[in-house]
PDB file of C-alpha atoms in Angstrom:
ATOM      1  CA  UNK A   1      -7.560  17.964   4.525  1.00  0.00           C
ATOM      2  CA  UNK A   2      -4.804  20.129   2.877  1.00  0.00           C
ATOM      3  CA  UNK A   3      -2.492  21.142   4.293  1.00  0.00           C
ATOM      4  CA  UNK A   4      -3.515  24.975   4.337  1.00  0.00           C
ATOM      5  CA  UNK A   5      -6.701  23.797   5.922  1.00  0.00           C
ATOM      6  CA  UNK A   6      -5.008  21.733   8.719  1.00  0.00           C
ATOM      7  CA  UNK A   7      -6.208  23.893  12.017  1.00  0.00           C
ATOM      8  CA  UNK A   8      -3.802  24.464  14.676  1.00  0.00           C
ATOM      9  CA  UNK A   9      -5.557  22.173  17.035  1.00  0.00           C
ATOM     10  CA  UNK A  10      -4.309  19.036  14.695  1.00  0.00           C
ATOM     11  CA  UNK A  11      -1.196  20.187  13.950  1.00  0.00           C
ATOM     12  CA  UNK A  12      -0.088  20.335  17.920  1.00  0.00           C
ATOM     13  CA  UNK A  13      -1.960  17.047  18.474  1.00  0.00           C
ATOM     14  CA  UNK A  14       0.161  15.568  15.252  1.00  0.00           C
ATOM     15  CA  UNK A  15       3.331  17.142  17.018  1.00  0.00           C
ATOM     16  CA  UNK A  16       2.682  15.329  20.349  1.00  0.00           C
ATOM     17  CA  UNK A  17       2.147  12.288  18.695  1.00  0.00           C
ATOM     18  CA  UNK A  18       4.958  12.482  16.771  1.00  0.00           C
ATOM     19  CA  UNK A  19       6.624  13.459  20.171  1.00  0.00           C
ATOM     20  CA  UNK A  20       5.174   9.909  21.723  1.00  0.00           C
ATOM     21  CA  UNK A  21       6.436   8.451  18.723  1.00  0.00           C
ATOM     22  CA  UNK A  22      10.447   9.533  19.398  1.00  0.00           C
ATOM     23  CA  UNK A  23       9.760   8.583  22.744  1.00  0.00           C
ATOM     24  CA  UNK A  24       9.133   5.411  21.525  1.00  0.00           C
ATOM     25  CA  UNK A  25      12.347   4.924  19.628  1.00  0.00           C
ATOM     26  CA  UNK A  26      11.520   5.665  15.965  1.00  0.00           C
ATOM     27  CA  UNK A  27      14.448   7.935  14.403  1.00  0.00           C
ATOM     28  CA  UNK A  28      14.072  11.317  14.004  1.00  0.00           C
ATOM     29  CA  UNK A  29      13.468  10.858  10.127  1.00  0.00           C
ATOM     30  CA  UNK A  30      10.657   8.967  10.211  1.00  0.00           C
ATOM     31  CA  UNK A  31       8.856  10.788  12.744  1.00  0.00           C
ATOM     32  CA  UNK A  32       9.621  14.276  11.389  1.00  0.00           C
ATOM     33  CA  UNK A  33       8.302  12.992   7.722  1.00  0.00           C
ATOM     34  CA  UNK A  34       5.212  11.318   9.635  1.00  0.00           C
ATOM     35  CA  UNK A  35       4.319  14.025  10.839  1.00  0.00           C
ATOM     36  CA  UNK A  36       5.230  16.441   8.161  1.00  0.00           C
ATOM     37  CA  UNK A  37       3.013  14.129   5.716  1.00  0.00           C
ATOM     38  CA  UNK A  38       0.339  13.788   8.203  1.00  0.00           C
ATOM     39  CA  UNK A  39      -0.230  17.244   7.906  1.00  0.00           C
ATOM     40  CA  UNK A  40      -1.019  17.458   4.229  1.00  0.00           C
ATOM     41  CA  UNK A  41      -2.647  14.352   4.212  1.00  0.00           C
ATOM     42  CA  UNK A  42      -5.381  13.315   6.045  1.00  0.00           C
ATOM     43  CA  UNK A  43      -4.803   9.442   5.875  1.00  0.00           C
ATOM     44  CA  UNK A  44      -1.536   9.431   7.446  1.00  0.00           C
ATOM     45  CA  UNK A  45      -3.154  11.477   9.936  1.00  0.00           C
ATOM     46  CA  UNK A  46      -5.672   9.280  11.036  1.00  0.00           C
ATOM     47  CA  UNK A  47      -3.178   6.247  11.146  1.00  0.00           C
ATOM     48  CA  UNK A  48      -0.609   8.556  13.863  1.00  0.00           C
ATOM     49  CA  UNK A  49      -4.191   8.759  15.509  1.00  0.00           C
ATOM     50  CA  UNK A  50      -4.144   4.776  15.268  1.00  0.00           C
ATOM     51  CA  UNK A  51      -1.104   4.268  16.538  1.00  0.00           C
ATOM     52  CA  UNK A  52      -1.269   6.991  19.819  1.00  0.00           C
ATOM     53  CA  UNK A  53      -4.196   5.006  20.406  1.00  0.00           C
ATOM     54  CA  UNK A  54      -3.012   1.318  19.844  1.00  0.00           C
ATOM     55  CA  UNK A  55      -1.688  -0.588  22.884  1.00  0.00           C
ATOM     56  CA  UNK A  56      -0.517  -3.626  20.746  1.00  0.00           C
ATOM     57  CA  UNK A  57       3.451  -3.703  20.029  1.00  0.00           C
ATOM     58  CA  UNK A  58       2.600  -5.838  16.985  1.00  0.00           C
ATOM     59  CA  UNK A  59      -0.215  -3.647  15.493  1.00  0.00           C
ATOM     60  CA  UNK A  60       1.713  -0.128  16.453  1.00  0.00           C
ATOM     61  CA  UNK A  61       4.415  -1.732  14.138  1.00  0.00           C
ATOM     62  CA  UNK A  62       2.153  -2.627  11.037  1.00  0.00           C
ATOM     63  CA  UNK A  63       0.996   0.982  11.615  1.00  0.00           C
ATOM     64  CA  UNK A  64       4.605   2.606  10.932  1.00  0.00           C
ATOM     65  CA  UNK A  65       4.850   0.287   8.610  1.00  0.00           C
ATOM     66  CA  UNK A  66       2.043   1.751   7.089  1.00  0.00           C
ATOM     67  CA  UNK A  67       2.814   5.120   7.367  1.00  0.00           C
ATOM     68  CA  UNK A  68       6.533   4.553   6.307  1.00  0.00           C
ATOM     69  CA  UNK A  69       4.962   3.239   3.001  1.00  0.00           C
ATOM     70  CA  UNK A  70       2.662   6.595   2.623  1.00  0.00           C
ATOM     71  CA  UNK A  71       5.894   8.602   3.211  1.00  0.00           C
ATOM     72  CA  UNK A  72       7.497   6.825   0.149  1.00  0.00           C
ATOM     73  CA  UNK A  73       4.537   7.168  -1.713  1.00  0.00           C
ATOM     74  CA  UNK A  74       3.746  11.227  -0.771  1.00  0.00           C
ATOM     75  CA  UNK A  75       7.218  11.865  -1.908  1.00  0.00           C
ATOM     76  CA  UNK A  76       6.466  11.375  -5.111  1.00  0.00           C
ATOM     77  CA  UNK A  77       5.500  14.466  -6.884  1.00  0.00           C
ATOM     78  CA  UNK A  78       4.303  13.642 -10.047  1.00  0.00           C
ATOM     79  CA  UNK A  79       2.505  10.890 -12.285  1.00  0.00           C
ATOM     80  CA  UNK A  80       4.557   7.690 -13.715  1.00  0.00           C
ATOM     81  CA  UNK A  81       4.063   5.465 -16.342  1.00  0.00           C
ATOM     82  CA  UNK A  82       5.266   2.199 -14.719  1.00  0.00           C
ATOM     83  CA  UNK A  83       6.188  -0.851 -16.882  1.00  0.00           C
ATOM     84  CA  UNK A  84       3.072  -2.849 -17.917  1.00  0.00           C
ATOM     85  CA  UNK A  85       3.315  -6.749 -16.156  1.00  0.00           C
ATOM     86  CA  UNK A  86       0.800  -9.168 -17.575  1.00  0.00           C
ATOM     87  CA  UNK A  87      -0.971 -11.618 -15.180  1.00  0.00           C
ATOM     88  CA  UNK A  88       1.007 -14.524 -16.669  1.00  0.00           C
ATOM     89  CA  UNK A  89       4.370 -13.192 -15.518  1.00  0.00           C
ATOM     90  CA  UNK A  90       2.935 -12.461 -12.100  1.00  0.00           C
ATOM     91  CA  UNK A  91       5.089 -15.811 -11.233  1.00  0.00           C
ATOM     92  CA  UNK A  92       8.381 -15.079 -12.469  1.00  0.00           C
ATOM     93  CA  UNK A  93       8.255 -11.613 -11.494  1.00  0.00           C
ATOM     94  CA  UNK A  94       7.958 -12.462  -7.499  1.00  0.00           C
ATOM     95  CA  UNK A  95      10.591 -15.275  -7.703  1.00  0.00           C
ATOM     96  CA  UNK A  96      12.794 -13.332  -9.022  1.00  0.00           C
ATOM     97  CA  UNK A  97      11.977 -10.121  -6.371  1.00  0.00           C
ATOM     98  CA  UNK A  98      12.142 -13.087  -3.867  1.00  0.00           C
ATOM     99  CA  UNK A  99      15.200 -13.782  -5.088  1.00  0.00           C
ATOM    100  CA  UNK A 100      16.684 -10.458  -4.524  1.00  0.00           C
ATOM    101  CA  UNK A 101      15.338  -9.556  -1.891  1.00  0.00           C
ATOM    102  CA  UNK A 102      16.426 -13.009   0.166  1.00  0.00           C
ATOM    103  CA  UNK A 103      20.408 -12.508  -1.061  1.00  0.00           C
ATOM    104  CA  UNK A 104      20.335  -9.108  -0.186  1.00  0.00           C
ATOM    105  CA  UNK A 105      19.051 -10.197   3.409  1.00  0.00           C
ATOM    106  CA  UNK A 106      21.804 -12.236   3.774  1.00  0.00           C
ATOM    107  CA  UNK A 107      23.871  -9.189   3.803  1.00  0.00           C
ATOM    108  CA  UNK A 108      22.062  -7.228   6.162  1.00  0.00           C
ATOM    109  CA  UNK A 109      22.042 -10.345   8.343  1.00  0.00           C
ATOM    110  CA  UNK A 110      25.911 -10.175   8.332  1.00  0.00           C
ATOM    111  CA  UNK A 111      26.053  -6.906   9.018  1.00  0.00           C
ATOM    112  CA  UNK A 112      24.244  -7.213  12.299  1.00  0.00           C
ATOM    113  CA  UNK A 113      20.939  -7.818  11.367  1.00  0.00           C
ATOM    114  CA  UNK A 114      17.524  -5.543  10.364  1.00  0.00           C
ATOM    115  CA  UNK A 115      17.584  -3.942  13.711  1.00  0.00           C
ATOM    116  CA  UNK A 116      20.792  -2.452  12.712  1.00  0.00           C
ATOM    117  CA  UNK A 117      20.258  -1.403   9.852  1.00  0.00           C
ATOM    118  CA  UNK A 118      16.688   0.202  10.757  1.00  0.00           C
ATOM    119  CA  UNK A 119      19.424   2.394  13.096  1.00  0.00           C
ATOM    120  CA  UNK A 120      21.403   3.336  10.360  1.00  0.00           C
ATOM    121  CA  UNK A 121      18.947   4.027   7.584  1.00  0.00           C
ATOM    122  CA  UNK A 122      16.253   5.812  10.143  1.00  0.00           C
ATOM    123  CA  UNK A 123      13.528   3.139   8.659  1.00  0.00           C
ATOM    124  CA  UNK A 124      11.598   1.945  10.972  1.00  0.00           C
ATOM    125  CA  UNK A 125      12.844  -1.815  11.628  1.00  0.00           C
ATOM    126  CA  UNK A 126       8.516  -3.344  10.941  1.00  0.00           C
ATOM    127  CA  UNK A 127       9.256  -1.264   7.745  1.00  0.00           C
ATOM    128  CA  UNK A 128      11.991  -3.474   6.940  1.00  0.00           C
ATOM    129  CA  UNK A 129      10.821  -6.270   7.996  1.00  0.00           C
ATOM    130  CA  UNK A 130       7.610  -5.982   5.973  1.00  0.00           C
ATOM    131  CA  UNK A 131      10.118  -5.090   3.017  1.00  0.00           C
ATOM    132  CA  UNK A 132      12.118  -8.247   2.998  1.00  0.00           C
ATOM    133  CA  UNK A 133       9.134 -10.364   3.286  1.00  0.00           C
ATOM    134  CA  UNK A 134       7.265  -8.744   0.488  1.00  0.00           C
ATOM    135  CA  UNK A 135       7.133  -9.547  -2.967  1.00  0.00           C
ATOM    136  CA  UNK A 136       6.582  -6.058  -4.028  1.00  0.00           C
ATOM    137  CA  UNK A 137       8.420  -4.480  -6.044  1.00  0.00           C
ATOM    138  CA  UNK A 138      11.107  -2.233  -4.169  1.00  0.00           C
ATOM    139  CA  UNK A 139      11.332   1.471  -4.351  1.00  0.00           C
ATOM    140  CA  UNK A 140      15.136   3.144  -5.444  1.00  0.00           C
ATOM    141  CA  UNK A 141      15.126   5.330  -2.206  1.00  0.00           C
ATOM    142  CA  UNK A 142      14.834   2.699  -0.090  1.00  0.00           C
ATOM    143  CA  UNK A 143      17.463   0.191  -2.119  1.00  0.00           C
ATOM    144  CA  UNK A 144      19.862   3.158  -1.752  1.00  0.00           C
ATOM    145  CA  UNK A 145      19.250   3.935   1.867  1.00  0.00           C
ATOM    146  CA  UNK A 146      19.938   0.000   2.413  1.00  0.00           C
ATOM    147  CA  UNK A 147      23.200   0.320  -0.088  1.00  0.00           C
ATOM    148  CA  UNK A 148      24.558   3.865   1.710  1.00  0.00           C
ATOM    149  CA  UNK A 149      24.110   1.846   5.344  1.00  0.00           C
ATOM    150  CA  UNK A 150      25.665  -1.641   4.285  1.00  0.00           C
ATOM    151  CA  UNK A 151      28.478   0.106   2.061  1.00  0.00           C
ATOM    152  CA  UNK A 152      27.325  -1.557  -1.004  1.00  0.00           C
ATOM    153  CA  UNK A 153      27.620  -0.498  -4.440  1.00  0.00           C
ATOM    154  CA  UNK A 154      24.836   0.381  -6.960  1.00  0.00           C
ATOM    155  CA  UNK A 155      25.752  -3.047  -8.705  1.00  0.00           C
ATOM    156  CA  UNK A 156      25.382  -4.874  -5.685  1.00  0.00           C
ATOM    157  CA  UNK A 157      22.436  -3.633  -5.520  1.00  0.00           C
ATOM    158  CA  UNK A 158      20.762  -3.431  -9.036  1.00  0.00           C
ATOM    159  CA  UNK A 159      17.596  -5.349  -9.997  1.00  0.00           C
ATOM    160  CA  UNK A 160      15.402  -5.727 -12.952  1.00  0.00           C
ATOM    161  CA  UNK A 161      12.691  -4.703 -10.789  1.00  0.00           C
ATOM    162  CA  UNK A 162      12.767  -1.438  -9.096  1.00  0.00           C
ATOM    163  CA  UNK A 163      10.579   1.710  -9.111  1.00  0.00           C
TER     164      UNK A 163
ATOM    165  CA  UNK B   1     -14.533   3.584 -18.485  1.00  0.00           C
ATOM    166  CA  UNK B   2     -11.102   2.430 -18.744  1.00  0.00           C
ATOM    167  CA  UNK B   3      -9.707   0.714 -15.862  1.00  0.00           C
ATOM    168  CA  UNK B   4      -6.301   1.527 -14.679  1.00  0.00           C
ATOM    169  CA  UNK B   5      -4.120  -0.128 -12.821  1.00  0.00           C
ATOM    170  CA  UNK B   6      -1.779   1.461 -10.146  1.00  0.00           C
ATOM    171  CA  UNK B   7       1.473   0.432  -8.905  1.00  0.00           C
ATOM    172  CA  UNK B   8      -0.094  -0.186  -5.854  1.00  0.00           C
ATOM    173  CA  UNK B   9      -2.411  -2.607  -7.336  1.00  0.00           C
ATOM    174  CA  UNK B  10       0.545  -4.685  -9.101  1.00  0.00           C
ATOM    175  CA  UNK B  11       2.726  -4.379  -5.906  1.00  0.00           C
ATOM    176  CA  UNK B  12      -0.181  -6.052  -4.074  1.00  0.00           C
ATOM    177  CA  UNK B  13      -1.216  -8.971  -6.659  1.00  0.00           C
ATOM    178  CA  UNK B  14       2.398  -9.780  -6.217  1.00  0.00           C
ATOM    179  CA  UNK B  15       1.838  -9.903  -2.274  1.00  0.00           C
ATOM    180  CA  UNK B  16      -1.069 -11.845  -2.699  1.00  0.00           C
ATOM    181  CA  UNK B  17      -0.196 -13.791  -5.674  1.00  0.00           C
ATOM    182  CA  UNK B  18       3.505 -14.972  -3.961  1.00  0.00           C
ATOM    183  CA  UNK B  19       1.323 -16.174  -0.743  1.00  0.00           C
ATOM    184  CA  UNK B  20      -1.058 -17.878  -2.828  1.00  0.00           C
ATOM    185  CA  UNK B  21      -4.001 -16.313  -1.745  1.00  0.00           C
ATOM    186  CA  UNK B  22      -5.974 -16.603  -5.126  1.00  0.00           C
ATOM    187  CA  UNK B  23      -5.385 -19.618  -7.669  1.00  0.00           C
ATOM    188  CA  UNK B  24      -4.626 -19.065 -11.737  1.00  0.00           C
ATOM    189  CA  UNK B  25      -8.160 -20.098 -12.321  1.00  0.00           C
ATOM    190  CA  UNK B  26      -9.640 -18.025  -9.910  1.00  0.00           C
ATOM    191  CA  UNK B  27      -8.045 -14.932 -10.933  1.00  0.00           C
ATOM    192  CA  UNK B  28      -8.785 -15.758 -14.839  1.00  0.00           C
ATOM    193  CA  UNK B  29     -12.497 -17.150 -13.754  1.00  0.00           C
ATOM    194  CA  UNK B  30     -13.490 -14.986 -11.451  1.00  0.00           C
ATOM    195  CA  UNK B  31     -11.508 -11.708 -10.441  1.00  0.00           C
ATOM    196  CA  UNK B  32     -10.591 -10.889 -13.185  1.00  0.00           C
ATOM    197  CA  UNK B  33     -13.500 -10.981 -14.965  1.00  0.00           C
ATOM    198  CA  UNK B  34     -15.663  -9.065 -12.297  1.00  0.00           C
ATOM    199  CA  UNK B  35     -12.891  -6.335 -12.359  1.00  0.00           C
ATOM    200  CA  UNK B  36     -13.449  -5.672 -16.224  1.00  0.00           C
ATOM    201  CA  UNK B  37     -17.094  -4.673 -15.349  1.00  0.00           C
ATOM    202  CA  UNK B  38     -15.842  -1.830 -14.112  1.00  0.00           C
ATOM    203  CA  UNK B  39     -15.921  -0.903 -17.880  1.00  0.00           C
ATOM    204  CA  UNK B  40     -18.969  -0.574 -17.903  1.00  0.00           C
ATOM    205  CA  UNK B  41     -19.876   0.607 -14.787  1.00  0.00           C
ATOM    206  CA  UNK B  42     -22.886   0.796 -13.003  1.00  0.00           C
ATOM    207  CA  UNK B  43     -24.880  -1.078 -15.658  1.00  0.00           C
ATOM    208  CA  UNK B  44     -24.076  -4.917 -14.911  1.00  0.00           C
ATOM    209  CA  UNK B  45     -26.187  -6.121 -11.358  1.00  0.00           C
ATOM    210  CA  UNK B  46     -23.419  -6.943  -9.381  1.00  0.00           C
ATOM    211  CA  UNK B  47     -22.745  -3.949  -8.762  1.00  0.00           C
ATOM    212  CA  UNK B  48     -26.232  -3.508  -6.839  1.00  0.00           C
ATOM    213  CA  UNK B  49     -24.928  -6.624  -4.613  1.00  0.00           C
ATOM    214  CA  UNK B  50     -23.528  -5.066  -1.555  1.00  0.00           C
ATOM    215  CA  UNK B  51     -21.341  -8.459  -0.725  1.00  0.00           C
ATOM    216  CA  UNK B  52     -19.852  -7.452  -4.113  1.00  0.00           C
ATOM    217  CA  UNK B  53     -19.445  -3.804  -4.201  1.00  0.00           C
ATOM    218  CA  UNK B  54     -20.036  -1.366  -1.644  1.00  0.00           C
ATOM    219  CA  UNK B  55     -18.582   2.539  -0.594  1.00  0.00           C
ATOM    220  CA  UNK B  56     -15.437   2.797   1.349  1.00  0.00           C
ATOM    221  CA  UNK B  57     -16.003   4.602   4.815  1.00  0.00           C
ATOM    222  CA  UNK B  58     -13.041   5.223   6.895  1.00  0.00           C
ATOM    223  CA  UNK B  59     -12.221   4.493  10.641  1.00  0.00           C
ATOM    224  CA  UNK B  60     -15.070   6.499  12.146  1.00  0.00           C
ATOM    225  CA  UNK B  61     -17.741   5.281   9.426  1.00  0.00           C
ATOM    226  CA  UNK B  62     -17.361   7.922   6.979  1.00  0.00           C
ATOM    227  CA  UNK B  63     -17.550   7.621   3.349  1.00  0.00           C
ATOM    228  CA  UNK B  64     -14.335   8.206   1.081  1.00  0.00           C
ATOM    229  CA  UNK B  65     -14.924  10.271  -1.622  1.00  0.00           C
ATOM    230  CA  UNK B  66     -14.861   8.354  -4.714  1.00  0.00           C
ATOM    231  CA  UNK B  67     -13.870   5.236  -2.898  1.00  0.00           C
ATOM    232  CA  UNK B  68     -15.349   1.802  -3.163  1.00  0.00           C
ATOM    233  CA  UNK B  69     -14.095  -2.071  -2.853  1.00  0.00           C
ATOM    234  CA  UNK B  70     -15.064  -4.820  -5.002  1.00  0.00           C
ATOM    235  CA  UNK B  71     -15.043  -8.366  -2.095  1.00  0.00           C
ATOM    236  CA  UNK B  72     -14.611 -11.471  -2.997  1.00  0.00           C
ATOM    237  CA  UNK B  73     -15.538 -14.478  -0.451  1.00  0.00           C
ATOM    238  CA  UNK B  74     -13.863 -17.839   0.139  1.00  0.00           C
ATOM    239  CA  UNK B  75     -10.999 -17.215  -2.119  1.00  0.00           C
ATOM    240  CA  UNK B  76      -8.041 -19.409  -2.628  1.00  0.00           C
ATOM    241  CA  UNK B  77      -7.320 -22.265  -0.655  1.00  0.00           C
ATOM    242  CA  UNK B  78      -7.420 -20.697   2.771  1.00  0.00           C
ATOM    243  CA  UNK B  79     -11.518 -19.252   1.810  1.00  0.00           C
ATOM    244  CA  UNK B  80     -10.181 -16.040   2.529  1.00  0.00           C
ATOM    245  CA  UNK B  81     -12.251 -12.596   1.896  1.00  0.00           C
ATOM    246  CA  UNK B  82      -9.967 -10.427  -0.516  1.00  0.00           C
ATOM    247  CA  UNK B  83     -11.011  -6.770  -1.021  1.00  0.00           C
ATOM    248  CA  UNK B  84      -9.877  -4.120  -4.078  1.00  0.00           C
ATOM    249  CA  UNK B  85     -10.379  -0.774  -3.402  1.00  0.00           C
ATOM    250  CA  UNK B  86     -10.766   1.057  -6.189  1.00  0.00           C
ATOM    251  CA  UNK B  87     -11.125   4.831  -6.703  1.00  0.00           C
ATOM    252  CA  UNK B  88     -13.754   5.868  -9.216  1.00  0.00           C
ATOM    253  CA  UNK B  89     -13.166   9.474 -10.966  1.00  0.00           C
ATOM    254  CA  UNK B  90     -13.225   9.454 -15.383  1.00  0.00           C
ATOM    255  CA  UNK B  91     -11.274   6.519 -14.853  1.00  0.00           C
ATOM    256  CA  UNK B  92     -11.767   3.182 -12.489  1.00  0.00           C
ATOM    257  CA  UNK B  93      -8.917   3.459 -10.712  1.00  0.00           C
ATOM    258  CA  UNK B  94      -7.337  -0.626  -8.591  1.00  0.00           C
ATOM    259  CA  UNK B  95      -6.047   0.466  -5.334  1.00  0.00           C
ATOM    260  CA  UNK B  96      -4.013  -1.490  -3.556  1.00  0.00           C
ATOM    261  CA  UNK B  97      -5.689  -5.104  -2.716  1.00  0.00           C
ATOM    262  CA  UNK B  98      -5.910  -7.397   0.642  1.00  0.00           C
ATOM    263  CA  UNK B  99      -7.244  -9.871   2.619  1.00  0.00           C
ATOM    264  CA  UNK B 100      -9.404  -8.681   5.667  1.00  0.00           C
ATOM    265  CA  UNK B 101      -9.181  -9.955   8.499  1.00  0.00           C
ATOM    266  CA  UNK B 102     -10.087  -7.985  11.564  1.00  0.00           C
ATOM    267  CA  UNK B 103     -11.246  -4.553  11.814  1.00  0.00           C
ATOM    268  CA  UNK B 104      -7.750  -3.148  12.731  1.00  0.00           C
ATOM    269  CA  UNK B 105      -6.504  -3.880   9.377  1.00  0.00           C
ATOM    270  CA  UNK B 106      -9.786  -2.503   7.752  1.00  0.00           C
ATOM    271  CA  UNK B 107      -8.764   0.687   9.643  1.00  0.00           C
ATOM    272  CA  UNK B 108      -5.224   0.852   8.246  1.00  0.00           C
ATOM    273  CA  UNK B 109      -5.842   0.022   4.519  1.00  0.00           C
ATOM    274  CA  UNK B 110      -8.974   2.572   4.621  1.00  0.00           C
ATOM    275  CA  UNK B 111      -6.124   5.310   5.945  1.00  0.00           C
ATOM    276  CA  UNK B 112      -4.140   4.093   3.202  1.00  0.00           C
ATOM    277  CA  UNK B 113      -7.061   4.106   0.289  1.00  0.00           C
ATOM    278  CA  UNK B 114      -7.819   7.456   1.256  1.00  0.00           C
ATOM    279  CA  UNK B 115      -4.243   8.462   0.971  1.00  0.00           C
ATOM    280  CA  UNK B 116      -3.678   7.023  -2.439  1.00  0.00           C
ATOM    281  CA  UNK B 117      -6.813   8.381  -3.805  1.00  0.00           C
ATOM    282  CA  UNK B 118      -5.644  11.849  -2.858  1.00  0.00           C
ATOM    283  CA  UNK B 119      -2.031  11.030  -4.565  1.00  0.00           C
ATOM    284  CA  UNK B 120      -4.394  10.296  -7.700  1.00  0.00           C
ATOM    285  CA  UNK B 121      -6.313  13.056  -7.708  1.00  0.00           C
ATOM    286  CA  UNK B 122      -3.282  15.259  -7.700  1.00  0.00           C
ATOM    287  CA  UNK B 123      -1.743  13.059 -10.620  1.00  0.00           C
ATOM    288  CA  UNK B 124       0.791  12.011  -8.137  1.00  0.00           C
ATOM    289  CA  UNK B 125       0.904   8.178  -8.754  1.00  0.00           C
ATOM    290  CA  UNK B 126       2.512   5.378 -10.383  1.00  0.00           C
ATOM    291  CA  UNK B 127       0.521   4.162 -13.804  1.00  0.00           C
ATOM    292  CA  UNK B 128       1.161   0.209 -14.595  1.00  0.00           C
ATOM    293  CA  UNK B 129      -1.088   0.151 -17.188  1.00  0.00           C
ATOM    294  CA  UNK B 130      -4.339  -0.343 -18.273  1.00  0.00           C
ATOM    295  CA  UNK B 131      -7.226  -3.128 -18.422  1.00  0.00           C
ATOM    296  CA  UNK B 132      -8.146  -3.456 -21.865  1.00  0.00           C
TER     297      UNK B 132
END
């Protein structure tokens, strides 16, 4: 499904989802790059079909979640050669991820808490939540997004571990 | 074929590894031992075991080109069933991993599988190395 093969009929029904989904309360951002990605891809298109269809608060938010991770990863535009981590560091890697990721929640916390911040960075708030609990390693965009909304500086917010 | 292992794969053994869905010795014993047979795919058996290896098919049943998932059963100390869809093109390409649990979640990481196979095909992923 590329996007000069999306058919008209799909692209109004991915409007009116993404229509349902402002409606909703997810920022203009998000649903504009939804929707925008949905169009070019056709996973992200069937999980805005999940998510019109889902009646479950819990599950629509895994589903933005999802979709908010897609919109990261469809951003990027060309091939990477990441660092290589061998199975034995696996450990020490996620502690110290943890570790990050648990003092910089501490901030966000002060400054009025994830649902805040999901206001002022336009990420959805189950995509922050699934970021602080993960052990994954964080992308840049969404460190500096965090950094722009909580005033921090790139120092506050540098890590070995960042993509 | 050489395996290769995408960011999404690491960024998920982290998940799973911080959560302690698999043990040390079952990732050295087991997975990763049946994910280096992917080197020299389809000769070894396993791969004709459907609880093993299987296509991927999407929320309305329909295959994913180039998709498959290697399952494991009763992993780890909750006996969980862990999944790694992998994308097979000149390279065997790990996906991002999970634990199933209901078919919701099937649904979603299928949307996502098919998604990141695309972002392969157009060489637009994150490489974290290879198995050798």
């Amino acid at each position: 499904m590329k996007a000069q093969a999306v058919n008209p009929d799909i692209k109004m029904e991915l409007m009116e989802i993404g229509i349902e989904m402002h409606k909703s309360g997810l920022s203009n951002k998000f649903v504009t790059d939804a929707v925008g990605t949905a169009f070019e891809f056709e996973g992200v298109y069937d999980l805005m079909k999940m998510w019109s269809e889902e009646e479950n608060p819990t599950e629509q938010g895994e589903i933005v979640a999802d979709i908010q991770d897609l919109i990261i990863d469809c951003a990027q535009k060309e091939k990477v050669e990441g660092a290589y981590v061998r199975f034995d560091d696996l450990a020490s890697i996620t502690k110290n991820i943890r570790g990050f990721k648990d003092s910089l929640r501490i901030k966000v916390d002060e400054a009025g808490g994830i649902g805040e911040l999901a206001k002022k960075t336009g990420i959805p708030q189950p995509s922050l939540s699934r970021f602080f609990n993960s052990a994954s390693i964080p992308h840049r965009a969404t460190l500096l997004k965090i950094a722009k909304a909580l005033g921090l500086s790139q120092v506050e917010i540098a890590t070995e571990w960042s993509r | 074929m050489d395996i290769v292992i995408t960011a999404w794969a690491l960024d998920s053994y982290l998940d799973l590894k911080h959560v302690c869905v698999f043990t040390n010795q079952e990732y050295k014993g087991t997975i990763r031992p049946d994910v280096e047979l992917l080197k020299i795919y389809p000769a070894d058996l396993k791969f004709q075991n459907s609880k093993f290896w299987s296509i991927a098919t999407d929320g309305k049943g329909s295959k994913i080109s180039d998709g498959f998932k290697m399952k494991w059963h009763q992993v780890g100390p909750g006996k969980v069933q862990m999944r790694l869809p992998t994308g097979l093109f000149a390279e065997a390409c790990l996906c991002e991993a999970y634990v199933k649990t209901d078919a919701k979640k099937e649904k979603r990481m299928m949307a996502k599988f098919k998604t990141h196979l695309e972002l392969i095909r157009r060489g637009q992923f994150t490489e974290c190395g290879r198995l050798s």
